mmCIF file of C-alpha atoms and ligand atoms in Angstrom:
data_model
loop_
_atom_site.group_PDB
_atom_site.id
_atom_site.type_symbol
_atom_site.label_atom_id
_atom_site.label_comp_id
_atom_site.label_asym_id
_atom_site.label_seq_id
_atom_site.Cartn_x
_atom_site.Cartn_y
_atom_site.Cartn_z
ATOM 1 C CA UNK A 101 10.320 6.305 15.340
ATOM 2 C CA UNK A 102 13.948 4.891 14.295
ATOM 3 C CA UNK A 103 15.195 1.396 15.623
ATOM 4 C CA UNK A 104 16.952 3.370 18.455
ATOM 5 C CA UNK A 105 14.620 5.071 20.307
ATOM 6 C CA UNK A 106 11.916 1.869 20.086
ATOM 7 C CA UNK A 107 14.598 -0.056 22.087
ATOM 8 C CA UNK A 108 15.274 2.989 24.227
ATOM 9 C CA UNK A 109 11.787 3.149 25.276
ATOM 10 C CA UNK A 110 11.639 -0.581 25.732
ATOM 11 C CA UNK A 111 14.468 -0.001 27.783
ATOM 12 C CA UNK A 112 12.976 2.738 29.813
ATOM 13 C CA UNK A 113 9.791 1.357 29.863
ATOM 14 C CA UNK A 114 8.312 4.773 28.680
ATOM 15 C CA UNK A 115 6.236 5.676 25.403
ATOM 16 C CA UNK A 116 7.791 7.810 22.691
ATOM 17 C CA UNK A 117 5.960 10.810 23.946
ATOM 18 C CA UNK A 118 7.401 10.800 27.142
ATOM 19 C CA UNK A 119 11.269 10.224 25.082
ATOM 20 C CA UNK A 120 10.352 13.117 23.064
ATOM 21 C CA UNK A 121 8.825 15.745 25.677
ATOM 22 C CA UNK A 122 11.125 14.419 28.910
ATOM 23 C CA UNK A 123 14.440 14.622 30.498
ATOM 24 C CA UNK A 124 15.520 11.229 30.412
ATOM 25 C CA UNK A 125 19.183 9.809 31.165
ATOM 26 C CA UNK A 126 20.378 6.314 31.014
ATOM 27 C CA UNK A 127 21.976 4.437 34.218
ATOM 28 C CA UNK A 128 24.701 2.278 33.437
ATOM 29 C CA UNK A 129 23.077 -1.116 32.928
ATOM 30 C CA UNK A 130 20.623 0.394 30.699
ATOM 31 C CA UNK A 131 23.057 1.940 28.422
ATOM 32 C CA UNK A 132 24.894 -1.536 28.450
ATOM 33 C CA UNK A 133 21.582 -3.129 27.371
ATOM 34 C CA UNK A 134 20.981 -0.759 24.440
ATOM 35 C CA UNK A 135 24.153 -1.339 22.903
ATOM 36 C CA UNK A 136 24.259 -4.750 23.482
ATOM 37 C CA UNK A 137 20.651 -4.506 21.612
ATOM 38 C CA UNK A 138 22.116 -2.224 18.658
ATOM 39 C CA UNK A 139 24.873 -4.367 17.723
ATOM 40 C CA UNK A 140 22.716 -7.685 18.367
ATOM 41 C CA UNK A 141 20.336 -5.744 15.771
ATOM 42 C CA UNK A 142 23.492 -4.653 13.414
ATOM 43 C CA UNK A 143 24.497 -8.703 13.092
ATOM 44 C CA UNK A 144 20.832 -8.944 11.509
ATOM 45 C CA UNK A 145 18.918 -10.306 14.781
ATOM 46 C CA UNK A 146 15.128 -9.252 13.879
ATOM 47 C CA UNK A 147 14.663 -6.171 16.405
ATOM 48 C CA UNK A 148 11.129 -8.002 17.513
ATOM 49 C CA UNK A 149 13.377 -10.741 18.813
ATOM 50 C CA UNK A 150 15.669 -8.398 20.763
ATOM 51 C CA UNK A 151 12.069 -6.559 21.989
ATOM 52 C CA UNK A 152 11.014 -10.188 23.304
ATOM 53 C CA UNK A 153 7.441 -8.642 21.364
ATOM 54 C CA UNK A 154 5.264 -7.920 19.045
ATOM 55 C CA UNK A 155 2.313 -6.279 17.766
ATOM 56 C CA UNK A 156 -0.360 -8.046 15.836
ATOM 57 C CA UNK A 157 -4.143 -7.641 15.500
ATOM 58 C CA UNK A 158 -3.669 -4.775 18.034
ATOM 59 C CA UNK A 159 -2.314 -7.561 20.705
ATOM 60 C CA UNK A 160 0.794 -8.222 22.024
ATOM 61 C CA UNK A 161 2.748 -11.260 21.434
ATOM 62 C CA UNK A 162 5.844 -12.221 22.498
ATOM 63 C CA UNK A 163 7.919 -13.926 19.920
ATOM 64 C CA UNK A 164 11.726 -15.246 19.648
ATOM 65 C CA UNK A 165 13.859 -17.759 17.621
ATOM 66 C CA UNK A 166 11.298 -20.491 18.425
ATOM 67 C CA UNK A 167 8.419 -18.831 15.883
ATOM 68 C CA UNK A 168 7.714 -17.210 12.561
ATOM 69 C CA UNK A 169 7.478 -12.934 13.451
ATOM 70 C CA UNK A 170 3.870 -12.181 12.712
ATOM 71 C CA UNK A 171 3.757 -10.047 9.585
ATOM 72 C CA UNK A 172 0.715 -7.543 9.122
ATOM 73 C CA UNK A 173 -0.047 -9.502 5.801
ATOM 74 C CA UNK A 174 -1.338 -12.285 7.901
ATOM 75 C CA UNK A 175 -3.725 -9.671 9.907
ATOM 76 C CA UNK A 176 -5.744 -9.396 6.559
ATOM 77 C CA UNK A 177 -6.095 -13.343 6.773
ATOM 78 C CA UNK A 178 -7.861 -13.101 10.157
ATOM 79 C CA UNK A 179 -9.466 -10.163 9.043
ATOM 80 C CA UNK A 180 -11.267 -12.440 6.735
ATOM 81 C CA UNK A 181 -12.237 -15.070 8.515
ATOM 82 C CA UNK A 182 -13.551 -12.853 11.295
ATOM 83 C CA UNK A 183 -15.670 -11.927 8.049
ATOM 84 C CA UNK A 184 -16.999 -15.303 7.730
ATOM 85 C CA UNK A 185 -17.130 -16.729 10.492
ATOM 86 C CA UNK A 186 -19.415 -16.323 13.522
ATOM 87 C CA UNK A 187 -20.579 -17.961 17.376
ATOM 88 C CA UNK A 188 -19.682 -21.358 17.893
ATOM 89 C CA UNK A 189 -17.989 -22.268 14.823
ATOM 90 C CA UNK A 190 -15.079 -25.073 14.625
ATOM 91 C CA UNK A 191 -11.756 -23.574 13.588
ATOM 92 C CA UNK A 192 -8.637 -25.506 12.508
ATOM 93 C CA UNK A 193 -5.238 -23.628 12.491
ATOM 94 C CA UNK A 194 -2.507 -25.159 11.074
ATOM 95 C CA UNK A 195 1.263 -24.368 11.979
ATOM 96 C CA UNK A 196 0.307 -21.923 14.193
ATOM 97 C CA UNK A 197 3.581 -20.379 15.365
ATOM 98 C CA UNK A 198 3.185 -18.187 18.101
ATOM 99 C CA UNK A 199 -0.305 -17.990 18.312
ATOM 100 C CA UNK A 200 -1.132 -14.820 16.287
ATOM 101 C CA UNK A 201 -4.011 -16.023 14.202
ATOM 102 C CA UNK A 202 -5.726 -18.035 16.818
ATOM 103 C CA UNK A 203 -5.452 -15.632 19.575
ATOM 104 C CA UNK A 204 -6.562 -12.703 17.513
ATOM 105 C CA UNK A 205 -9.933 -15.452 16.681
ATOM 106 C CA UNK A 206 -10.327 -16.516 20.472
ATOM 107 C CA UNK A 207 -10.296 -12.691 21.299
ATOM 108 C CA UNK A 208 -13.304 -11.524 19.051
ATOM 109 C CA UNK A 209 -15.051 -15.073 18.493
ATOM 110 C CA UNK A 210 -15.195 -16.125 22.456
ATOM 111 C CA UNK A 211 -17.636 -18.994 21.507
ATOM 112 C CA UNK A 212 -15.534 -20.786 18.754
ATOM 113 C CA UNK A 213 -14.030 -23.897 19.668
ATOM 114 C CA UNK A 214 -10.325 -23.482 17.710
ATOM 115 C CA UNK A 215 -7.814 -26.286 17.713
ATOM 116 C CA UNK A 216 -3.960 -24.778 16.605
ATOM 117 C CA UNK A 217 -1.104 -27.540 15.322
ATOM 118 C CA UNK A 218 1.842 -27.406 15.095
ATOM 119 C CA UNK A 219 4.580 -29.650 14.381
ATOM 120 C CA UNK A 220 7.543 -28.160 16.741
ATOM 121 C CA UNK A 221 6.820 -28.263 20.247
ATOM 122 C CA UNK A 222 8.502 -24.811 21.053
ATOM 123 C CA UNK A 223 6.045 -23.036 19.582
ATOM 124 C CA UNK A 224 3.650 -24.752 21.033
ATOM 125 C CA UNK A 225 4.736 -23.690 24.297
ATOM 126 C CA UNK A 226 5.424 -20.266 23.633
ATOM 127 C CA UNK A 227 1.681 -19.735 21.527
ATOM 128 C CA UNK A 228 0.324 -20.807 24.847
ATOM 129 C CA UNK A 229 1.921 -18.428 26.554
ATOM 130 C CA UNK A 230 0.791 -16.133 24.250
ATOM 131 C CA UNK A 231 -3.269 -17.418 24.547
ATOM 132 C CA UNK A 232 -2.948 -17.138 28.494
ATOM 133 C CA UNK A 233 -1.289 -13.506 28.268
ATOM 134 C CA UNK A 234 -4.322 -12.038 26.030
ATOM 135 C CA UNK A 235 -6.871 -14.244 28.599
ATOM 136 C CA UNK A 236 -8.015 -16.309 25.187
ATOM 137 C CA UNK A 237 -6.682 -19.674 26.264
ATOM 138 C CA UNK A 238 -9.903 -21.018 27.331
ATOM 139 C CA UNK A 239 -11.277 -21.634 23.852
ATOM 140 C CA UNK A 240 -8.040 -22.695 22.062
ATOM 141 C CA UNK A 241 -6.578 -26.357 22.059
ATOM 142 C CA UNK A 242 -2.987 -26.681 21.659
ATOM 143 C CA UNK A 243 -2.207 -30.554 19.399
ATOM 144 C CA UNK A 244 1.103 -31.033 18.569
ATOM 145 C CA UNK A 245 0.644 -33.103 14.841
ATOM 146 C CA UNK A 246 2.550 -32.587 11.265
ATOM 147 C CA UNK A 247 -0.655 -31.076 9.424
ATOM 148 C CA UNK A 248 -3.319 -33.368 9.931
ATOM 149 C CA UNK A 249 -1.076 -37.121 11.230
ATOM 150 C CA UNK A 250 -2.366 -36.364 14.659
ATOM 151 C CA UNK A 251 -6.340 -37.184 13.624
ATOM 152 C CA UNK A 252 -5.143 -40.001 11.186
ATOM 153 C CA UNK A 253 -2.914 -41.805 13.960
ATOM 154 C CA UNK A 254 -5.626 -41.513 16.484
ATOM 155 C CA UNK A 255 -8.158 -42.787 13.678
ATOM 156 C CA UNK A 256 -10.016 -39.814 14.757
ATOM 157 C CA UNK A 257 -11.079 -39.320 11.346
ATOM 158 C CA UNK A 258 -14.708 -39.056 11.371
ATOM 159 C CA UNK A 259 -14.992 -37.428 15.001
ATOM 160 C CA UNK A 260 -12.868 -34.677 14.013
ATOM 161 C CA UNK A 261 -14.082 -34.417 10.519
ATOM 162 C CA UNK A 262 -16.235 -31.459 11.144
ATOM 163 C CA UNK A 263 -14.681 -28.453 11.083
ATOM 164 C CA UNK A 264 -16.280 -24.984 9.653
ATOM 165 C CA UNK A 265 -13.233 -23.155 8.948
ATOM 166 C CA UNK A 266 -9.496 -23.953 8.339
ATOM 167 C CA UNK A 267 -6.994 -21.896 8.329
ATOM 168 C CA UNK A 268 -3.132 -22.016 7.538
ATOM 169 C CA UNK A 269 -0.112 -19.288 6.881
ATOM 170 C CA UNK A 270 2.120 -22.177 5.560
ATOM 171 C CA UNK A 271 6.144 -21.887 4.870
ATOM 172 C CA UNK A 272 5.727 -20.565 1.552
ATOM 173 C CA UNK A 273 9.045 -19.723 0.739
ATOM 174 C CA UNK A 274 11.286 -21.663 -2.187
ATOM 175 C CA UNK A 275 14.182 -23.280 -0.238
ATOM 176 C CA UNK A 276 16.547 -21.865 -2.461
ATOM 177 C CA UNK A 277 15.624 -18.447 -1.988
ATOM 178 C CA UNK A 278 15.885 -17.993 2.154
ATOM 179 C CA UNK A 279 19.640 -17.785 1.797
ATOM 180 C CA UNK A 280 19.406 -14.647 -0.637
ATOM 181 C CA UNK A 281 16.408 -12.640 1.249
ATOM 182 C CA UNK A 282 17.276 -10.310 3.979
ATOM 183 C CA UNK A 283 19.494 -11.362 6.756
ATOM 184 C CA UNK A 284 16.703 -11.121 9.593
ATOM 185 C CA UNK A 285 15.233 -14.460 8.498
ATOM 186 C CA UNK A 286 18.237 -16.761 9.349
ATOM 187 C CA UNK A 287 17.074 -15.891 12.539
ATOM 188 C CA UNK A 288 13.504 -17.201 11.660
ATOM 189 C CA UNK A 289 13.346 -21.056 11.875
ATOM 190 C CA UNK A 290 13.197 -22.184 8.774
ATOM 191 C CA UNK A 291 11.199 -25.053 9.246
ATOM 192 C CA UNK A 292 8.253 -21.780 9.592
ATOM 193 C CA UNK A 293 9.956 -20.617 6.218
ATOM 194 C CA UNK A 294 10.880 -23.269 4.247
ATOM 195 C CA UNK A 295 8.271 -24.429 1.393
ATOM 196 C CA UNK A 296 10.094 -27.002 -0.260
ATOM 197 C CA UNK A 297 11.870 -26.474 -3.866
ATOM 198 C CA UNK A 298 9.308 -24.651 -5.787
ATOM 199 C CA UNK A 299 7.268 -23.279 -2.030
ATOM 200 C CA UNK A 300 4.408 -25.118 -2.813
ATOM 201 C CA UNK A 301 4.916 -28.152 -0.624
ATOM 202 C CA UNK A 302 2.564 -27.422 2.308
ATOM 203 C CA UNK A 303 -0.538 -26.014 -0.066
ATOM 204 C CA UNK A 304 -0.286 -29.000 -2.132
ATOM 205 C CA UNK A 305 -0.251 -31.525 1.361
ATOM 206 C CA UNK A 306 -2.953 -28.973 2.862
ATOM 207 C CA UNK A 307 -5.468 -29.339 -0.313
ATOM 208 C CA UNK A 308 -5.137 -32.765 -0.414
ATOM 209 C CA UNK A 309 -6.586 -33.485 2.834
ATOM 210 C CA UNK A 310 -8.232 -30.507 3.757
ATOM 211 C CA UNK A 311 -11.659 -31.476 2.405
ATOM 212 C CA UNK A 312 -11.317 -34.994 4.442
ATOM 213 C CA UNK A 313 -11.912 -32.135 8.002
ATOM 214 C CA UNK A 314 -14.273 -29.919 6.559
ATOM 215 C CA UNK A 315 -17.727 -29.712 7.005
ATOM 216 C CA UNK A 316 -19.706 -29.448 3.578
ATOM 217 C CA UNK A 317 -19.487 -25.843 2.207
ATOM 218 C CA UNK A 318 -16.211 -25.523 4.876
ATOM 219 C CA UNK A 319 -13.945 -22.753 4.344
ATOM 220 C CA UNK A 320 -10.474 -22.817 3.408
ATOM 221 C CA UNK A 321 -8.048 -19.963 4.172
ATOM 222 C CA UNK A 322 -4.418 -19.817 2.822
ATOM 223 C CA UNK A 323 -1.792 -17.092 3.432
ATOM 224 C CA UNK A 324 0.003 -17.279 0.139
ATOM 225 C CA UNK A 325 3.124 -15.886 -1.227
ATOM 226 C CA UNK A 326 3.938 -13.471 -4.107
ATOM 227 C CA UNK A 327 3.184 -15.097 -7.395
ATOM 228 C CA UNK A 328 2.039 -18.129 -6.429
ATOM 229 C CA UNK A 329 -2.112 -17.595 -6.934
ATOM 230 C CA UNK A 330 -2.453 -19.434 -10.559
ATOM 231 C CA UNK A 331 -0.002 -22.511 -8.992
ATOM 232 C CA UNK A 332 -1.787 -22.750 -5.932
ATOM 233 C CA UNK A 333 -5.661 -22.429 -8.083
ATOM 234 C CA UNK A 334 -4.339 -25.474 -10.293
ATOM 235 C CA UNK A 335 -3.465 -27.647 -7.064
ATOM 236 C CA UNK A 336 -7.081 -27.164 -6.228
ATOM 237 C CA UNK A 337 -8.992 -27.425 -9.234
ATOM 238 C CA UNK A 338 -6.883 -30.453 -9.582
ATOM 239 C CA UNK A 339 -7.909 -32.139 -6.049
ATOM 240 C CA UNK A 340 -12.020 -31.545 -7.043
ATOM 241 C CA UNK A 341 -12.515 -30.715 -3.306
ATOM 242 C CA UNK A 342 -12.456 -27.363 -3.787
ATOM 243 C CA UNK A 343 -13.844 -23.936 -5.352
ATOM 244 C CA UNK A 344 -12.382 -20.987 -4.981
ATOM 245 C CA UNK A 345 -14.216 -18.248 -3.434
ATOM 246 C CA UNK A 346 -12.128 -15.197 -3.155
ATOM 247 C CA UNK A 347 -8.532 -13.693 -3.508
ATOM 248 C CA UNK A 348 -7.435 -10.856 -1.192
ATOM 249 C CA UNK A 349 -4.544 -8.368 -1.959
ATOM 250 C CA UNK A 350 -2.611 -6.860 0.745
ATOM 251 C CA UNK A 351 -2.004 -3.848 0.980
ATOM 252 C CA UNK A 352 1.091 -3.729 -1.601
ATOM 253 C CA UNK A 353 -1.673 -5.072 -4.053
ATOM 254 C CA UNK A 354 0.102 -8.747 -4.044
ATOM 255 C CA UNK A 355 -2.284 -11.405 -3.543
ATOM 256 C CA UNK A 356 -2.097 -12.827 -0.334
ATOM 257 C CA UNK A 357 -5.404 -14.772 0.711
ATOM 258 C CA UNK A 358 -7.259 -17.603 -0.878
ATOM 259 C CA UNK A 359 -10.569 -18.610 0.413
ATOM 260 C CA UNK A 360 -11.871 -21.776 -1.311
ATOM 261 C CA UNK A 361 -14.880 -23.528 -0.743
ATOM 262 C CA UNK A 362 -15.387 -27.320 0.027
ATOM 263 C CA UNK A 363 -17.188 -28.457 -2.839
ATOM 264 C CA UNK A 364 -20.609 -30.043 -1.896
ATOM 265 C CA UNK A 365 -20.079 -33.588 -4.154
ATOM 266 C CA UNK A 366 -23.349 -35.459 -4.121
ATOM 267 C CA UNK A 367 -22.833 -38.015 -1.584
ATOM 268 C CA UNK A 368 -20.446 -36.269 0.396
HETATM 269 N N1 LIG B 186 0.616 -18.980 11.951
HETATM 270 C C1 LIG B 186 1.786 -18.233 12.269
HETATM 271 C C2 LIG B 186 1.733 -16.888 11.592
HETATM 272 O O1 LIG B 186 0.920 -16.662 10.755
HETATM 273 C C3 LIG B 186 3.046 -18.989 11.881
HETATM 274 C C4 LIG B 186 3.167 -19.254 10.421
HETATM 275 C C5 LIG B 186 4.451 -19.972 10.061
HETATM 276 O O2 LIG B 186 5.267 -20.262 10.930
HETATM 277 N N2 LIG B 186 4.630 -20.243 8.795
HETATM 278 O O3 LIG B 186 2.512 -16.010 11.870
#
């Protein structure tokens, strides 16, 4: 299906069957909105922004300027962790966006108790939306925090120091390169984007505390860029919290999930 005829069914609020096998005609303020759409999507604007949503995990989300676009990379990330994890587990998301990876958990683990941060408030609000649209809001608390300063200001520390799983898709790209990529992600924040100088910023701030909110033998699972596997192994074997426990390609054969292991030290 091209670009046109997904907004023309959005438009017409019919399926591409019914585009294909019916007579269909466009009243006036419908044709106005497609064009307005096509040129909106000809400056660069991502067309899941001009569709208001988004398909991820076989849900719908709606998304605009204030998140990240789910990519179907990130659907192999919750596929693994569905993989691990199971009934009333405690699941840490951090930067959650708009929602996608903990609403996709809440839907198929209805027992798990999942907390999702994030630093900007607008996503916040719209990833709540997005729980209360798929009916998974119940299980899923919504903590506004840069990474983990929300349990360290509190001194929350030990309370909270028990989770089974975490789980971030960081900004993972260098800030050099956004300008150069395609034009769709100047529409993207870039604070969802933007790793730092080398992209590394966020795994090496995540793997330094990680371990501190883990429960022994916790899991931790990383979205990563292309390329950056060996970097990213070094920050860990260099913080001794963790061991890594398995590296998932997408389906371009880039690898694109890390799953490390909180390292049982004796005393720990
Ligand atoms: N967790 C969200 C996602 O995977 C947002 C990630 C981000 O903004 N970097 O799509």
């Amino acid at each position: 299906m091209t670009e046109k005829e997904i907004l023309l069914s959005s438009i017409l609020s019919c399926s591409r069957s019914v585009l294909y096998s019916q007579e269909w005609s466009l009243n006036a303020a419908q044709a106005k909105k497609l064009s307005e759409a096509l040129s909106l999507r000809s400056q660069g604007v991502p067309l899941q922004y001009i569709l208001g949503e988004t398909e991820f995990f076989g849900l719908t989300f709606q998304v605009d300027e204030r998140v990240l676009i789910p990519r179907p990379e990130t659907e192999i990330l919750v596929e693994m962790v569905l993989k691990s994890a199971a009934g009333q587990m405690k699941i840490l998301d951090i930067g959650t966006g708009s929602g996608c990876i903990v609403v996709s958990l809440a839907k198929f683990l209805p027992e798990a108790q999942i907390d999702a941060l994030d630093l900007s408030l607008e996503a916040l609000s719209l990833a709540k939306e997005n729980a209360l649209m798929n009916s998974a809001d119940k299980n899923i608390n919504f903590i506004q925090s840069d990474l983990f300063s929300v349990f360290k200001k509190n001194n929350l520390n030990n309370r909270l120091r028990n989770y089974d799983i975490i789980i971030s898709n960081p900004p993972y790209i260098r800030s050099g390169d956004i300008n150069g990529l395609q034009k769709e992600l100047a529409y993207e924040p870039r604070m969802a984007l933007d790793g730092g100088e080398d992209g590394l910023d966020f795994y090496r701030r995540i793997i330094a505390e990680a371990g501190n909110f883990l429960n022994k033998e916790g899991l931790l699972f990383l979205e990563i860029g292309f390329g950056q596997r060996e970097n990213i192994e070094k920050i860990a074997s260099l913080s001794n919290d963790f061991i890594l426990d398995e590296i998932i390609k997408d389906y371009s054969g880039i690898e694109r999930v890390m799953i490390m292991r909180k390292y049982g030290k004796v005393g720990n």
